[in-house]
Amino acid sequence: MNKVFIGLFLLLLISLSISIFLLEWEYSFVTMEGRMYQVTEESLEENALGDLIGQVTAIANTPPDQYHENISNHYPIGTPYYKIIRVPVEDAIAIKENGNYYKAIYQKNVIFYWEKLYPYVIPIIFLGVLVLLYRFRINIKKVYSNSLS
């Protein structure tokens, strides 16, 4: 019974992750500073734009949990991002494509990605293994000393 439950639970998790991945590609998007923006067809005038705030640095060819750079699934590397005057960057930004500017609306924060943890997790794992080896060594010494007496 437990094995069936665990199998169904794993199947559910896999199907959810596949559906989330498919949803990510339903629209053109860009990411910036941990936020994902859906690019709309709403055109903006150049006088409504503020400063250049970034650009696409990579193409989205990884799973959704790894969108940690300025990534797009549609726009080429180098596509610039602009601030929209009187609109917080947390709500929307502008994307330049072929001389036109399009509004990109905030959708969600980018899913957490593991690369940020590597510098912290590896030393913790190393120290954990050292502590386990030390405790194992002490237990071996106790067993050995008890067998001699």
PDB file of C-alpha atoms in Angstrom:
ATOM      1  CA  MET A   1       0.000   0.000   0.000  1.00  0.00           C
ATOM      2  CA  ASN A   2       2.817   2.400   0.909  1.00  0.00           C
ATOM      3  CA  LYS A   3       4.664   1.714  -2.341  1.00  0.00           C
ATOM      4  CA  VAL A   4       1.539   2.447  -4.379  1.00  0.00           C
ATOM      5  CA  PHE A   5       0.982   5.712  -2.507  1.00  0.00           C
ATOM      6  CA  ILE A   6       4.600   6.787  -2.990  1.00  0.00           C
ATOM      7  CA  GLY A   7       4.459   5.863  -6.686  1.00  0.00           C
ATOM      8  CA  LEU A   8       1.271   7.897  -7.222  1.00  0.00           C
ATOM      9  CA  PHE A   9       2.765  10.827  -5.319  1.00  0.00           C
ATOM     10  CA  LEU A  10       5.916  10.785  -7.495  1.00  0.00           C
ATOM     11  CA  LEU A  11       3.786  10.542 -10.647  1.00  0.00           C
ATOM     12  CA  LEU A  12       1.781  13.575  -9.489  1.00  0.00           C
ATOM     13  CA  LEU A  13       4.974  15.563  -8.859  1.00  0.00           C
ATOM     14  CA  ILE A  14       6.364  14.703 -12.282  1.00  0.00           C
ATOM     15  CA  SER A  15       3.139  15.654 -14.047  1.00  0.00           C
ATOM     16  CA  LEU A  16       2.973  18.975 -12.164  1.00  0.00           C
ATOM     17  CA  SER A  17       6.548  19.844 -13.085  1.00  0.00           C
ATOM     18  CA  ILE A  18       5.864  19.065 -16.753  1.00  0.00           C
ATOM     19  CA  SER A  19       2.733  21.241 -16.771  1.00  0.00           C
ATOM     20  CA  ILE A  20       4.607  24.107 -15.087  1.00  0.00           C
ATOM     21  CA  PHE A  21       7.357  23.846 -17.724  1.00  0.00           C
ATOM     22  CA  LEU A  22       4.779  23.972 -20.541  1.00  0.00           C
ATOM     23  CA  LEU A  23       3.072  27.001 -19.014  1.00  0.00           C
ATOM     24  CA  GLU A  24       6.365  28.886 -18.995  1.00  0.00           C
ATOM     25  CA  TRP A  25       6.583  28.748 -22.777  1.00  0.00           C
ATOM     26  CA  GLU A  26       3.035  29.932 -23.579  1.00  0.00           C
ATOM     27  CA  TYR A  27       4.215  33.516 -23.957  1.00  0.00           C
ATOM     28  CA  SER A  28       7.340  35.528 -24.675  1.00  0.00           C
ATOM     29  CA  PHE A  29       9.123  36.469 -21.499  1.00  0.00           C
ATOM     30  CA  VAL A  30      12.241  38.083 -20.128  1.00  0.00           C
ATOM     31  CA  THR A  31      13.750  37.847 -16.667  1.00  0.00           C
ATOM     32  CA  MET A  32      15.594  40.525 -14.752  1.00  0.00           C
ATOM     33  CA  GLU A  33      16.816  40.659 -11.144  1.00  0.00           C
ATOM     34  CA  GLY A  34      14.842  37.610 -10.088  1.00  0.00           C
ATOM     35  CA  ARG A  35      11.570  38.680 -11.730  1.00  0.00           C
ATOM     36  CA  MET A  36       9.844  37.274 -14.804  1.00  0.00           C
ATOM     37  CA  TYR A  37       8.010  39.628 -17.175  1.00  0.00           C
ATOM     38  CA  GLN A  38       5.540  38.669 -19.901  1.00  0.00           C
ATOM     39  CA  VAL A  39       6.124  40.749 -23.012  1.00  0.00           C
ATOM     40  CA  THR A  40       2.851  42.145 -24.328  1.00  0.00           C
ATOM     41  CA  GLU A  41       1.948  43.581 -27.726  1.00  0.00           C
ATOM     42  CA  GLU A  42       1.348  46.976 -26.122  1.00  0.00           C
ATOM     43  CA  SER A  43       3.560  49.439 -27.962  1.00  0.00           C
ATOM     44  CA  LEU A  44       5.277  52.301 -26.120  1.00  0.00           C
ATOM     45  CA  GLU A  45       6.542  55.635 -27.379  1.00  0.00           C
ATOM     46  CA  GLU A  46      10.226  56.434 -26.921  1.00  0.00           C
ATOM     47  CA  ASN A  47       9.389  59.503 -24.803  1.00  0.00           C
ATOM     48  CA  ALA A  48       7.689  57.215 -22.233  1.00  0.00           C
ATOM     49  CA  LEU A  49      10.969  55.420 -21.552  1.00  0.00           C
ATOM     50  CA  GLY A  50      13.566  56.026 -18.909  1.00  0.00           C
ATOM     51  CA  ASP A  51      17.078  54.681 -18.551  1.00  0.00           C
ATOM     52  CA  LEU A  52      18.508  51.464 -19.953  1.00  0.00           C
ATOM     53  CA  ILE A  53      18.307  48.969 -17.061  1.00  0.00           C
ATOM     54  CA  GLY A  54      19.592  45.741 -18.585  1.00  0.00           C
ATOM     55  CA  GLN A  55      19.650  43.410 -21.538  1.00  0.00           C
ATOM     56  CA  VAL A  56      19.118  39.776 -22.425  1.00  0.00           C
ATOM     57  CA  THR A  57      22.288  37.857 -21.549  1.00  0.00           C
ATOM     58  CA  ALA A  58      21.165  34.280 -22.275  1.00  0.00           C
ATOM     59  CA  ILE A  59      18.550  32.313 -24.175  1.00  0.00           C
ATOM     60  CA  ALA A  60      16.057  30.261 -22.130  1.00  0.00           C
ATOM     61  CA  ASN A  61      17.097  26.741 -22.989  1.00  0.00           C
ATOM     62  CA  THR A  62      17.144  25.413 -19.437  1.00  0.00           C
ATOM     63  CA  PRO A  63      14.360  24.204 -17.141  1.00  0.00           C
ATOM     64  CA  PRO A  64      12.284  26.996 -15.553  1.00  0.00           C
ATOM     65  CA  ASP A  65      13.977  26.671 -12.157  1.00  0.00           C
ATOM     66  CA  GLN A  66      17.217  27.918 -13.679  1.00  0.00           C
ATOM     67  CA  TYR A  67      16.033  31.283 -15.029  1.00  0.00           C
ATOM     68  CA  HIS A  68      18.443  33.225 -12.869  1.00  0.00           C
ATOM     69  CA  GLU A  69      20.083  35.522 -15.400  1.00  0.00           C
ATOM     70  CA  ASN A  70      18.576  38.074 -17.777  1.00  0.00           C
ATOM     71  CA  ILE A  71      17.020  35.391 -19.943  1.00  0.00           C
ATOM     72  CA  SER A  72      14.435  35.392 -22.701  1.00  0.00           C
ATOM     73  CA  ASN A  73      12.687  32.620 -24.574  1.00  0.00           C
ATOM     74  CA  HIS A  74      12.052  34.838 -27.608  1.00  0.00           C
ATOM     75  CA  TYR A  75      14.427  37.800 -27.757  1.00  0.00           C
ATOM     76  CA  PRO A  76      18.078  37.509 -28.831  1.00  0.00           C
ATOM     77  CA  ILE A  77      21.046  38.190 -26.595  1.00  0.00           C
ATOM     78  CA  GLY A  78      21.640  41.924 -26.353  1.00  0.00           C
ATOM     79  CA  THR A  79      17.947  42.945 -26.473  1.00  0.00           C
ATOM     80  CA  PRO A  80      17.772  45.985 -24.163  1.00  0.00           C
ATOM     81  CA  TYR A  81      15.418  46.567 -21.204  1.00  0.00           C
ATOM     82  CA  TYR A  82      14.267  50.086 -20.328  1.00  0.00           C
ATOM     83  CA  LYS A  83      12.537  51.609 -17.352  1.00  0.00           C
ATOM     84  CA  ILE A  84       9.091  53.028 -18.111  1.00  0.00           C
ATOM     85  CA  ILE A  85       8.633  56.553 -16.728  1.00  0.00           C
ATOM     86  CA  ARG A  86       6.248  56.688 -13.716  1.00  0.00           C
ATOM     87  CA  VAL A  87       6.005  52.871 -13.586  1.00  0.00           C
ATOM     88  CA  PRO A  88       7.983  50.935 -10.956  1.00  0.00           C
ATOM     89  CA  VAL A  89      10.382  48.350 -12.384  1.00  0.00           C
ATOM     90  CA  GLU A  90       8.670  45.832 -10.090  1.00  0.00           C
ATOM     91  CA  ASP A  91       5.457  46.250 -12.170  1.00  0.00           C
ATOM     92  CA  ALA A  92       6.640  46.598 -15.777  1.00  0.00           C
ATOM     93  CA  ILE A  93       9.603  47.306 -18.051  1.00  0.00           C
ATOM     94  CA  ALA A  94      10.009  48.035 -21.761  1.00  0.00           C
ATOM     95  CA  ILE A  95      11.702  45.754 -24.304  1.00  0.00           C
ATOM     96  CA  LYS A  96      13.161  47.045 -27.566  1.00  0.00           C
ATOM     97  CA  GLU A  97      12.628  44.911 -30.659  1.00  0.00           C
ATOM     98  CA  ASN A  98      13.303  46.065 -34.236  1.00  0.00           C
ATOM     99  CA  GLY A  99      13.168  49.738 -33.266  1.00  0.00           C
ATOM    100  CA  ASN A 100       9.837  49.337 -31.425  1.00  0.00           C
ATOM    101  CA  TYR A 101       9.308  49.306 -27.667  1.00  0.00           C
ATOM    102  CA  TYR A 102       6.963  46.818 -26.017  1.00  0.00           C
ATOM    103  CA  LYS A 103       5.661  46.698 -22.481  1.00  0.00           C
ATOM    104  CA  ALA A 104       6.620  43.659 -20.399  1.00  0.00           C
ATOM    105  CA  ILE A 105       4.418  43.110 -17.349  1.00  0.00           C
ATOM    106  CA  TYR A 106       5.648  41.463 -14.155  1.00  0.00           C
ATOM    107  CA  GLN A 107       4.315  37.913 -13.776  1.00  0.00           C
ATOM    108  CA  LYS A 108       6.142  36.322 -10.849  1.00  0.00           C
ATOM    109  CA  ASN A 109       9.422  35.945  -9.069  1.00  0.00           C
ATOM    110  CA  VAL A 110      11.790  33.523 -10.709  1.00  0.00           C
ATOM    111  CA  ILE A 111      11.746  30.105  -9.104  1.00  0.00           C
ATOM    112  CA  PHE A 112      14.636  29.521  -6.715  1.00  0.00           C
ATOM    113  CA  TYR A 113      17.670  27.950  -8.318  1.00  0.00           C
ATOM    114  CA  TRP A 114      20.355  25.779  -6.752  1.00  0.00           C
ATOM    115  CA  GLU A 115      23.423  27.523  -8.174  1.00  0.00           C
ATOM    116  CA  LYS A 116      23.130  30.197  -5.483  1.00  0.00           C
ATOM    117  CA  LEU A 117      23.507  27.561  -2.782  1.00  0.00           C
ATOM    118  CA  TYR A 118      26.652  25.826  -4.053  1.00  0.00           C
ATOM    119  CA  PRO A 119      29.113  28.119  -2.238  1.00  0.00           C
ATOM    120  CA  TYR A 120      27.271  27.483   1.046  1.00  0.00           C
ATOM    121  CA  VAL A 121      26.135  23.868   0.758  1.00  0.00           C
ATOM    122  CA  ILE A 122      29.453  22.288  -0.235  1.00  0.00           C
ATOM    123  CA  PRO A 123      31.348  23.478   2.896  1.00  0.00           C
ATOM    124  CA  ILE A 124      28.411  22.434   5.107  1.00  0.00           C
ATOM    125  CA  ILE A 125      28.344  18.968   3.540  1.00  0.00           C
ATOM    126  CA  PHE A 126      32.131  18.711   3.910  1.00  0.00           C
ATOM    127  CA  LEU A 127      31.968  19.654   7.593  1.00  0.00           C
ATOM    128  CA  GLY A 128      29.069  17.247   8.121  1.00  0.00           C
ATOM    129  CA  VAL A 129      31.068  14.388   6.612  1.00  0.00           C
ATOM    130  CA  LEU A 130      34.052  15.280   8.814  1.00  0.00           C
ATOM    131  CA  VAL A 131      31.862  15.244  11.935  1.00  0.00           C
ATOM    132  CA  LEU A 132      30.366  11.883  10.931  1.00  0.00           C
ATOM    133  CA  LEU A 133      33.820  10.407  10.291  1.00  0.00           C
ATOM    134  CA  TYR A 134      35.051  11.707  13.656  1.00  0.00           C
ATOM    135  CA  ARG A 135      32.059  10.203  15.490  1.00  0.00           C
ATOM    136  CA  PHE A 136      32.514   6.945  13.598  1.00  0.00           C
ATOM    137  CA  ARG A 137      36.185   6.889  14.630  1.00  0.00           C
ATOM    138  CA  ILE A 138      35.284   7.481  18.287  1.00  0.00           C
ATOM    139  CA  ASN A 139      32.704   4.671  18.185  1.00  0.00           C
ATOM    140  CA  ILE A 140      35.261   2.299  16.631  1.00  0.00           C
ATOM    141  CA  LYS A 141      37.761   3.167  19.408  1.00  0.00           C
ATOM    142  CA  LYS A 142      35.109   2.482  22.081  1.00  0.00           C
ATOM    143  CA  VAL A 143      34.204  -0.858  20.555  1.00  0.00           C
ATOM    144  CA  TYR A 144      37.888  -1.790  20.260  1.00  0.00           C
ATOM    145  CA  SER A 145      38.717  -0.732  23.828  1.00  0.00           C
ATOM    146  CA  ASN A 146      35.650  -2.596  25.169  1.00  0.00           C
ATOM    147  CA  SER A 147      36.676  -5.755  23.310  1.00  0.00           C
ATOM    148  CA  LEU A 148      40.120  -5.657  24.914  1.00  0.00           C
ATOM    149  CA  SER A 149      38.792  -5.426  28.456  1.00  0.00           C
TER     150      SER A 149
END
